[in-house]
Amino acid sequence: MDTVMEVTVYGSGAADAAEEAERAIRRLEGLWSVTGENSEVSRLNRGETVELSTETADLLRRSLSLSEETGGALDPFLYPLTRLWGFTTGEYRVPSREEIDGLLEERASGSLSLEGDRASLAGLELDFGAVAKGYAAQNAAELLRERGISSALLSLGGNVQTVGNKEDGSLWRIGVRDPQGEAGEYLGVLSVGEAAVVTSGAYQRYFEEDGVCYGHILDPETGQPAESGLASVTVVAEDGLLADGLSTALYVMGLEEAAEFWRSRDDFEAVLVDGEGKIYVTEGLRDSFECSQFQVIER
Amino acid sequence: MIKTKYWILLFALLLVLSALAAAMLWGGRGGTAEVISEGEEVCTLDLSRDQTLTVESSNGVNVLVVEDGAVRVESATCPDQTCVHQGARSGGVPIVCLPNRLVVRFSGDAAVDASTG
């Protein structure tokens, strides 16, 4: 999680609580880092059998079930492909079809063994990149609530999680970045109470080669950057992991499939922006999204 | 009737003082907005001060009005008039006129608590 972390806590004991929340997030970050030599994830990826911490076991189980629910649009085992494209190191390159297919085959034949909290991987490499921040922020929010904090805002690199309402009781105003604009340019503002708000879009990390842009969100089916016609997806949910994971999964699915998926559930809402800058908002956000023009996706 | 005069004076004084207090409160609440034309910042509007600003670019003209702590595009030469329809705003989403390349972006308390994306 090489991102900026902001923790703002209101009320008595705020400073201590904020520090504690930051420490908790750093600790989780340490467990799930793909680059940290001794992180639980790195050890799993080296083929070791690992006695997982409670949080990692929970994160793994929930990632797997979200992967299944989304029909594989979210895949926690794409690490070898992410590395192939250079998104882990910044040494980008467009790999050949053979290279991609080779890794997709490996992905398909690999296996995970999970008994109790003991886990090991065979032919697979784990990367919690699409869910770790959301889950960590949610854990930190939970910790703050246990400390009696009733108003706080956490942001892990644009992954927003709130505790309660603002100190004065009003709703939080979360700016949704314009995928075609620059940092600080919003296409709309979401008013939310206690919620997680997470955005995914290729504009967040991409490289250009021969005039073609390659985004960092890979389609697990093709092994290539997702080209679903969407520029960004923002998910609002009570659950931080769900918001984080779904922002990626819906991005991979594309508008139609994402709308269908939303209709089949009642635990999240979303703002989707297509390549032409058209904005689609699920019904539940109709009155909480402030924006000049958007189309409502109805049930 | 000297007495009546004093009463009138006293009330007048009270009225002025409360008006001043209200203006200060209002001023404290209103933020500022940057006016950006063709990518360049033209000026920063103090939303607590009622004013009218005409912005001319190579593409057209927008007339901005600041009133009651909010800013709106009163009129514009653009074909779609989207900026005019955005109405009076005091924060949040910027007012944008794409054809004339004008952006009114808010800052200060009226802006957002966090951003995603």
Short mmCIF file of C-alpha atoms in Angstrom, two decimals:
data_model
loop_
_atom_site.label_atom_id
_atom_site.label_comp_id
_atom_site.label_asym_id
_atom_site.label_seq_id
_atom_site.Cartn_x
_atom_site.Cartn_y
_atom_site.Cartn_z
CA MET A 1 0.00 0.00 0.00
CA ASP A 2 2.32 2.68 -1.24
CA THR A 3 -0.23 5.38 -0.61
CA VAL A 4 -0.91 8.49 1.38
CA MET A 5 -2.81 7.81 4.58
CA GLU A 6 -5.00 10.42 6.21
CA VAL A 7 -6.72 9.78 9.50
CA THR A 8 -8.91 12.51 10.96
CA VAL A 9 -10.58 11.77 14.27
CA TYR A 10 -12.94 14.04 16.19
CA GLY A 11 -13.93 14.13 19.86
CA SER A 12 -12.16 13.35 23.09
CA GLY A 13 -9.14 11.08 22.89
CA ALA A 14 -8.95 11.80 19.17
CA ALA A 15 -5.18 12.13 18.90
CA ASP A 16 -4.42 8.81 20.62
CA ALA A 17 -7.14 7.01 18.70
CA ALA A 18 -5.89 8.37 15.38
CA GLU A 19 -2.36 7.20 16.17
CA GLU A 20 -3.64 3.78 17.13
CA ALA A 21 -5.63 3.51 13.90
CA GLU A 22 -2.58 4.44 11.85
CA ARG A 23 -0.49 1.84 13.65
CA ALA A 24 -3.15 -0.79 12.99
CA ILE A 25 -3.19 0.04 9.29
CA ARG A 26 0.62 -0.10 9.07
CA ARG A 27 0.61 -3.48 10.78
CA LEU A 28 -1.92 -4.90 8.32
CA GLU A 29 0.02 -3.36 5.45
CA GLY A 30 3.03 -5.30 6.72
CA LEU A 31 1.14 -8.59 6.67
CA TRP A 32 -0.10 -8.19 3.10
CA SER A 33 2.77 -6.51 1.32
CA VAL A 34 3.77 -8.37 -1.84
CA THR A 35 7.21 -6.80 -1.70
CA GLY A 36 8.01 -7.16 2.00
CA GLU A 37 10.22 -10.25 2.30
CA ASN A 38 8.58 -11.65 5.42
CA SER A 39 4.98 -10.64 4.93
CA GLU A 40 2.45 -13.46 5.14
CA VAL A 41 1.62 -12.91 1.49
CA SER A 42 5.27 -13.10 0.38
CA ARG A 43 5.80 -16.30 2.34
CA LEU A 44 2.71 -17.86 0.76
CA ASN A 45 3.91 -16.75 -2.67
CA ARG A 46 7.26 -18.48 -2.06
CA GLY A 47 5.37 -21.72 -1.54
CA GLU A 48 5.63 -21.88 2.25
CA THR A 49 2.83 -23.28 4.39
CA VAL A 50 1.79 -20.35 6.56
CA GLU A 51 -0.17 -20.17 9.80
CA LEU A 52 -2.21 -17.11 8.88
CA SER A 53 -3.08 -14.30 11.27
CA THR A 54 -6.78 -13.91 11.97
CA GLU A 55 -7.01 -10.86 9.71
CA THR A 56 -5.21 -12.46 6.77
CA ALA A 57 -7.30 -15.62 7.01
CA ASP A 58 -10.45 -13.53 7.08
CA LEU A 59 -9.28 -11.35 4.18
CA LEU A 60 -8.38 -14.42 2.13
CA ARG A 61 -11.74 -16.10 2.75
CA ARG A 62 -13.69 -12.96 1.96
CA SER A 63 -11.61 -12.26 -1.18
CA LEU A 64 -12.27 -15.77 -2.44
CA SER A 65 -15.98 -15.50 -1.86
CA LEU A 66 -16.17 -12.05 -3.50
CA SER A 67 -14.21 -13.47 -6.44
CA GLU A 68 -16.82 -16.19 -6.78
CA GLU A 69 -19.76 -13.79 -6.38
CA THR A 70 -18.39 -11.56 -9.13
CA GLY A 71 -17.91 -14.49 -11.49
CA GLY A 72 -14.16 -14.09 -11.36
CA ALA A 73 -14.10 -10.39 -12.27
CA LEU A 74 -12.14 -9.97 -9.06
CA ASP A 75 -9.21 -12.37 -8.87
CA PRO A 76 -6.74 -12.33 -5.95
CA PHE A 77 -4.29 -14.53 -7.88
CA LEU A 78 -3.32 -12.21 -10.72
CA TYR A 79 0.04 -11.27 -9.26
CA PRO A 80 2.19 -13.04 -11.90
CA LEU A 81 0.32 -11.17 -14.65
CA THR A 82 0.56 -7.83 -12.86
CA ARG A 83 4.31 -8.44 -12.65
CA LEU A 84 4.52 -9.47 -16.30
CA TRP A 85 3.07 -6.11 -17.35
CA GLY A 86 5.48 -4.34 -15.03
CA PHE A 87 2.83 -2.79 -12.79
CA THR A 88 4.63 -4.04 -9.67
CA THR A 89 7.96 -2.44 -10.50
CA GLY A 90 7.10 0.40 -12.87
CA GLU A 91 9.20 -1.23 -15.59
CA TYR A 92 6.28 -1.46 -17.96
CA ARG A 93 6.17 -3.51 -21.11
CA VAL A 94 3.57 -5.08 -23.36
CA PRO A 95 4.05 -8.85 -23.11
CA SER A 96 3.45 -11.26 -25.96
CA ARG A 97 0.23 -13.26 -26.26
CA GLU A 98 2.19 -16.47 -25.53
CA GLU A 99 3.58 -15.08 -22.28
CA ILE A 100 0.11 -14.03 -21.14
CA ASP A 101 -1.49 -17.32 -22.11
CA GLY A 102 1.25 -19.22 -20.31
CA LEU A 103 0.51 -17.39 -17.07
CA LEU A 104 -3.27 -17.73 -17.53
CA GLU A 105 -2.82 -21.49 -17.86
CA GLU A 106 -0.71 -21.57 -14.71
CA ARG A 107 -3.39 -19.53 -12.93
CA ALA A 108 -6.07 -22.01 -14.05
CA SER A 109 -4.20 -25.09 -12.88
CA GLY A 110 -2.88 -23.68 -9.60
CA SER A 111 -4.41 -24.52 -6.28
CA LEU A 112 -4.85 -23.20 -2.77
CA SER A 113 -5.03 -25.29 0.36
CA LEU A 114 -6.72 -23.66 3.33
CA GLU A 115 -7.39 -25.70 6.46
CA GLY A 116 -8.34 -23.71 9.48
CA ASP A 117 -5.85 -20.87 9.32
CA ARG A 118 -3.10 -22.91 7.67
CA ALA A 119 -2.64 -22.03 4.05
CA SER A 120 -0.37 -22.89 1.18
CA LEU A 121 -0.35 -22.19 -2.54
CA ALA A 122 0.69 -24.36 -5.44
CA GLY A 123 1.30 -22.60 -8.75
CA LEU A 124 -0.49 -19.48 -7.52
CA GLU A 125 0.62 -16.08 -6.26
CA LEU A 126 -1.57 -13.96 -4.08
CA ASP A 127 -2.03 -10.19 -4.29
CA PHE A 128 -4.56 -8.44 -2.04
CA GLY A 129 -4.01 -5.15 -3.89
CA ALA A 130 -7.67 -4.81 -4.91
CA VAL A 131 -9.07 -5.32 -1.41
CA ALA A 132 -6.33 -4.65 1.17
CA LYS A 133 -6.85 -0.92 1.57
CA GLY A 134 -10.59 -1.20 1.93
CA TYR A 135 -10.27 -3.98 4.47
CA ALA A 136 -7.53 -2.19 6.44
CA ALA A 137 -9.55 1.03 6.55
CA GLN A 138 -12.62 -0.89 7.69
CA ASN A 139 -10.59 -2.57 10.45
CA ALA A 140 -9.21 0.76 11.61
CA ALA A 141 -12.72 2.24 11.61
CA GLU A 142 -13.89 -0.67 13.75
CA LEU A 143 -11.03 -0.02 16.17
CA LEU A 144 -11.99 3.66 16.41
CA ARG A 145 -15.60 2.74 17.17
CA GLU A 146 -14.40 0.42 19.94
CA ARG A 147 -12.48 3.38 21.40
CA GLY A 148 -15.74 5.29 21.60
CA ILE A 149 -15.01 7.53 18.60
CA SER A 150 -18.21 8.58 16.88
CA SER A 151 -16.83 10.77 14.11
CA ALA A 152 -13.78 10.07 11.96
CA LEU A 153 -12.60 10.04 8.37
CA LEU A 154 -9.91 7.74 7.00
CA SER A 155 -8.46 7.96 3.55
CA LEU A 156 -5.93 5.47 2.25
CA GLY A 157 -4.93 6.88 -1.09
CA GLY A 158 -8.44 7.84 -2.09
CA ASN A 159 -9.99 4.83 -0.38
CA VAL A 160 -12.36 6.64 1.95
CA GLN A 161 -13.91 5.17 5.09
CA THR A 162 -15.95 7.16 7.60
CA VAL A 163 -17.06 6.56 11.16
CA GLY A 164 -20.42 8.11 11.97
CA ASN A 165 -21.35 11.52 10.60
CA LYS A 166 -19.33 14.71 10.74
CA GLU A 167 -18.82 16.18 14.18
CA ASP A 168 -21.72 18.61 13.67
CA GLY A 169 -24.01 15.74 12.63
CA SER A 170 -24.02 16.62 8.94
CA LEU A 171 -23.01 14.23 6.15
CA TRP A 172 -19.49 13.92 4.80
CA ARG A 173 -18.88 15.39 1.37
CA ILE A 174 -16.69 13.14 -0.75
CA GLY A 175 -15.47 14.48 -4.06
CA VAL A 176 -15.40 11.92 -6.86
CA ARG A 177 -12.43 12.58 -9.08
CA ASP A 178 -13.01 13.28 -12.72
CA PRO A 179 -11.17 10.44 -14.52
CA GLN A 180 -10.46 12.77 -17.41
CA GLY A 181 -9.46 15.70 -15.23
CA GLU A 182 -6.52 16.41 -13.04
CA ALA A 183 -6.10 15.61 -9.36
CA GLY A 184 -8.50 17.79 -7.40
CA GLU A 185 -11.01 18.04 -10.23
CA TYR A 186 -14.29 16.44 -9.27
CA LEU A 187 -17.10 15.29 -11.46
CA GLY A 188 -19.45 15.26 -8.51
CA VAL A 189 -19.75 15.18 -4.76
CA LEU A 190 -21.23 12.31 -2.75
CA SER A 191 -22.87 13.02 0.59
CA VAL A 192 -22.54 10.02 2.86
CA GLY A 193 -22.96 9.07 6.50
CA GLU A 194 -21.03 6.08 7.80
CA ALA A 195 -19.72 4.36 4.70
CA ALA A 196 -16.80 3.26 2.60
CA VAL A 197 -16.29 5.04 -0.72
CA VAL A 198 -13.75 3.59 -3.12
CA THR A 199 -12.89 4.37 -6.73
CA SER A 200 -11.06 2.33 -9.36
CA GLY A 201 -10.00 3.49 -12.77
CA ALA A 202 -7.22 2.85 -15.23
CA TYR A 203 -6.20 6.53 -15.06
CA GLN A 204 -4.81 5.85 -11.57
CA ARG A 205 -1.89 3.87 -13.01
CA TYR A 206 -1.14 3.23 -16.65
CA PHE A 207 1.56 3.42 -19.24
CA GLU A 208 1.61 4.34 -22.88
CA GLU A 209 3.31 2.51 -25.67
CA ASP A 210 3.00 3.32 -29.36
CA GLY A 211 0.08 5.60 -28.62
CA VAL A 212 -1.89 2.95 -26.74
CA CYS A 213 -2.70 3.30 -23.02
CA TYR A 214 -2.41 0.23 -20.84
CA GLY A 215 -4.18 0.49 -17.46
CA HIS A 216 -3.26 -1.36 -14.29
CA ILE A 217 -6.61 -3.12 -13.84
CA LEU A 218 -6.27 -6.48 -15.54
CA ASP A 219 -9.15 -8.53 -16.86
CA PRO A 220 -8.68 -11.99 -15.29
CA GLU A 221 -10.17 -13.58 -18.38
CA THR A 222 -7.80 -12.12 -20.96
CA GLY A 223 -4.81 -11.29 -18.80
CA GLN A 224 -4.80 -7.86 -20.43
CA PRO A 225 -5.78 -4.44 -19.12
CA ALA A 226 -9.57 -4.38 -18.79
CA GLU A 227 -11.24 -2.63 -21.70
CA SER A 228 -14.82 -2.51 -20.58
CA GLY A 229 -15.57 0.97 -21.83
CA LEU A 230 -15.52 2.43 -18.31
CA ALA A 231 -13.17 5.15 -17.15
CA SER A 232 -13.90 4.84 -13.44
CA VAL A 233 -16.15 3.12 -10.93
CA THR A 234 -16.89 4.46 -7.46
CA VAL A 235 -18.59 2.13 -5.00
CA VAL A 236 -20.36 3.18 -1.81
CA ALA A 237 -20.98 0.42 0.73
CA GLU A 238 -21.11 -0.14 4.45
CA ASP A 239 -18.38 -2.72 4.09
CA GLY A 240 -14.90 -1.43 3.18
CA LEU A 241 -13.63 -4.63 1.61
CA LEU A 242 -16.77 -4.93 -0.50
CA ALA A 243 -16.49 -1.33 -1.72
CA ASP A 244 -12.82 -1.79 -2.61
CA GLY A 245 -13.17 -5.18 -4.29
CA LEU A 246 -16.32 -4.25 -6.18
CA SER A 247 -14.88 -1.01 -7.57
CA THR A 248 -12.32 -3.18 -9.38
CA ALA A 249 -14.75 -5.98 -10.28
CA LEU A 250 -17.40 -3.62 -11.72
CA TYR A 251 -14.71 -1.82 -13.69
CA VAL A 252 -13.72 -5.14 -15.27
CA MET A 253 -17.38 -6.07 -15.93
CA GLY A 254 -18.33 -2.91 -17.80
CA LEU A 255 -21.51 -0.85 -17.54
CA GLU A 256 -24.18 -3.38 -18.56
CA GLU A 257 -22.89 -6.27 -16.50
CA ALA A 258 -22.15 -4.01 -13.53
CA ALA A 259 -25.73 -2.68 -13.60
CA GLU A 260 -27.07 -6.24 -13.72
CA PHE A 261 -24.82 -7.21 -10.82
CA TRP A 262 -26.04 -4.22 -8.80
CA ARG A 263 -29.66 -5.25 -9.45
CA SER A 264 -28.90 -8.66 -7.98
CA ARG A 265 -27.65 -7.20 -4.69
CA ASP A 266 -28.66 -4.69 -2.06
CA ASP A 267 -25.39 -4.05 -0.26
CA PHE A 268 -23.80 -1.30 -2.37
CA GLU A 269 -24.38 1.63 -4.70
CA ALA A 270 -22.15 2.92 -7.48
CA VAL A 271 -21.17 5.81 -9.73
CA LEU A 272 -19.88 4.69 -13.12
CA VAL A 273 -18.21 6.89 -15.71
CA ASP A 274 -17.74 5.73 -19.27
CA GLY A 275 -15.04 6.60 -21.76
CA GLU A 276 -16.98 9.57 -23.09
CA GLY A 277 -17.40 11.05 -19.63
CA LYS A 278 -21.06 10.05 -19.28
CA ILE A 279 -22.01 9.46 -15.67
CA TYR A 280 -24.29 6.67 -14.47
CA VAL A 281 -25.52 6.52 -10.89
CA THR A 282 -27.40 3.68 -9.21
CA GLU A 283 -30.82 4.60 -7.88
CA GLY A 284 -29.83 4.63 -4.21
CA LEU A 285 -27.47 7.56 -4.78
CA ARG A 286 -29.90 9.64 -6.80
CA ASP A 287 -30.35 12.17 -4.02
CA SER A 288 -26.89 12.01 -2.49
CA PHE A 289 -24.85 12.65 -5.63
CA GLU A 290 -24.38 16.27 -6.53
CA CYS A 291 -23.46 16.63 -10.17
CA SER A 292 -24.59 18.65 -13.15
CA GLN A 293 -25.73 15.75 -15.32
CA PHE A 294 -26.07 12.04 -14.78
CA GLN A 295 -28.21 9.09 -15.74
CA VAL A 296 -29.87 6.97 -13.07
CA ILE A 297 -29.59 3.18 -13.22
CA GLU A 298 -32.89 1.80 -11.98
CA ARG A 299 -33.72 -1.50 -10.32
CA MET B 1 -39.37 65.01 22.54
CA ILE B 2 -35.76 64.25 23.31
CA LYS B 3 -36.63 60.82 24.75
CA THR B 4 -38.05 59.50 21.48
CA LYS B 5 -34.93 60.66 19.63
CA TYR B 6 -32.76 58.63 21.99
CA TRP B 7 -34.86 55.55 21.44
CA ILE B 8 -34.61 55.92 17.69
CA LEU B 9 -30.87 56.41 17.94
CA LEU B 10 -30.52 53.38 20.19
CA PHE B 11 -32.51 51.17 17.83
CA ALA B 12 -30.63 52.47 14.84
CA LEU B 13 -27.37 51.64 16.59
CA LEU B 14 -28.63 48.16 17.47
CA LEU B 15 -29.72 47.59 13.90
CA VAL B 16 -26.31 48.61 12.52
CA LEU B 17 -24.49 46.43 15.06
CA SER B 18 -26.58 43.34 14.35
CA ALA B 19 -26.24 43.88 10.61
CA LEU B 20 -22.46 44.04 11.06
CA ALA B 21 -22.49 40.88 13.19
CA ALA B 22 -24.57 39.07 10.58
CA ALA B 23 -22.25 40.22 7.82
CA MET B 24 -19.24 38.98 9.77
CA LEU B 25 -20.86 35.61 10.44
CA TRP B 26 -21.86 35.29 6.83
CA GLY B 27 -18.42 36.34 5.68
CA GLY B 28 -16.81 33.77 7.96
CA ARG B 29 -18.90 31.01 6.50
CA GLY B 30 -18.53 31.84 2.84
CA GLY B 31 -15.44 30.37 1.22
CA THR B 32 -13.69 31.40 -1.92
CA ALA B 33 -13.84 30.29 -5.51
CA GLU B 34 -11.12 30.32 -8.11
CA VAL B 35 -12.06 31.49 -11.56
CA ILE B 36 -10.05 29.67 -14.23
CA SER B 37 -10.35 30.74 -17.84
CA GLU B 38 -8.59 28.81 -20.61
CA GLY B 39 -6.47 27.02 -18.02
CA GLU B 40 -5.28 30.20 -16.30
CA GLU B 41 -6.46 31.52 -12.96
CA VAL B 42 -8.13 34.86 -13.52
CA CYS B 43 -9.02 35.73 -9.94
CA THR B 44 -10.27 34.41 -6.64
CA LEU B 45 -13.81 35.35 -5.70
CA ASP B 46 -14.64 36.11 -2.08
CA LEU B 47 -18.10 34.52 -1.80
CA SER B 48 -19.02 36.76 1.12
CA ARG B 49 -18.83 39.84 -1.14
CA ASP B 50 -21.62 40.38 -3.63
CA GLN B 51 -20.16 41.22 -7.01
CA THR B 52 -20.43 40.72 -10.74
CA LEU B 53 -17.54 39.57 -12.88
CA THR B 54 -17.42 39.37 -16.65
CA VAL B 55 -14.94 36.83 -18.00
CA GLU B 56 -13.97 37.15 -21.63
CA SER B 57 -12.06 34.37 -23.32
CA SER B 58 -11.17 33.79 -26.94
CA ASN B 59 -14.22 31.51 -27.10
CA GLY B 60 -16.86 33.72 -25.54
CA VAL B 61 -18.13 35.61 -22.52
CA ASN B 62 -19.49 34.44 -19.15
CA VAL B 63 -21.02 36.76 -16.60
CA LEU B 64 -20.56 35.56 -13.02
CA VAL B 65 -22.66 36.88 -10.14
CA VAL B 66 -21.79 36.40 -6.48
CA GLU B 67 -24.81 36.84 -4.23
CA ASP B 68 -25.74 35.55 -0.77
CA GLY B 69 -22.53 33.55 -0.45
CA ALA B 70 -22.98 31.67 -3.72
CA VAL B 71 -21.81 32.14 -7.27
CA ARG B 72 -23.73 31.52 -10.49
CA VAL B 73 -23.32 32.11 -14.19
CA GLU B 74 -25.85 34.79 -14.98
CA SER B 75 -25.38 34.60 -18.71
CA ALA B 76 -23.04 33.00 -21.21
CA THR B 77 -22.45 33.10 -24.95
CA CYS B 78 -22.01 29.32 -25.10
CA PRO B 79 -24.47 27.23 -27.12
CA ASP B 80 -25.44 24.67 -24.46
CA GLN B 81 -25.96 27.01 -21.45
CA THR B 82 -25.05 24.12 -19.13
CA CYS B 83 -23.10 26.52 -16.90
CA VAL B 84 -26.13 28.77 -16.50
CA HIS B 85 -28.31 25.78 -15.62
CA GLN B 86 -25.87 24.68 -12.94
CA GLY B 87 -27.36 27.47 -10.85
CA ALA B 88 -25.96 29.15 -7.75
CA ARG B 89 -23.32 27.15 -5.90
CA SER B 90 -21.25 27.73 -2.82
CA GLY B 91 -19.12 24.60 -2.84
CA GLY B 92 -18.65 21.10 -4.10
CA VAL B 93 -18.71 20.49 -7.81
CA PRO B 94 -17.09 23.22 -9.87
CA ILE B 95 -19.16 25.26 -12.29
CA VAL B 96 -17.87 24.47 -15.74
CA CYS B 97 -18.45 26.03 -19.14
CA LEU B 98 -16.76 23.66 -21.57
CA PRO B 99 -17.28 25.68 -24.77
CA ASN B 100 -15.79 28.84 -23.23
CA ARG B 101 -13.23 26.88 -21.19
CA LEU B 102 -14.27 28.45 -17.89
CA VAL B 103 -14.07 26.73 -14.51
CA VAL B 104 -15.19 28.10 -11.15
CA ARG B 105 -13.63 25.89 -8.50
CA PHE B 106 -14.44 26.12 -4.80
CA SER B 107 -12.06 26.02 -1.92
CA GLY B 108 -12.22 26.45 1.82
CA ASP B 109 -14.93 25.13 4.12
CA ALA B 110 -17.47 24.80 1.35
CA ALA B 111 -15.35 22.23 -0.51
CA VAL B 112 -15.19 18.51 0.20
CA ASP B 113 -14.06 16.54 3.27
CA ALA B 114 -12.15 13.97 1.25
CA SER B 115 -11.76 12.80 -2.30
CA THR B 116 -11.90 9.39 -3.90
CA GLY B 117 -10.27 8.24 -7.09
#
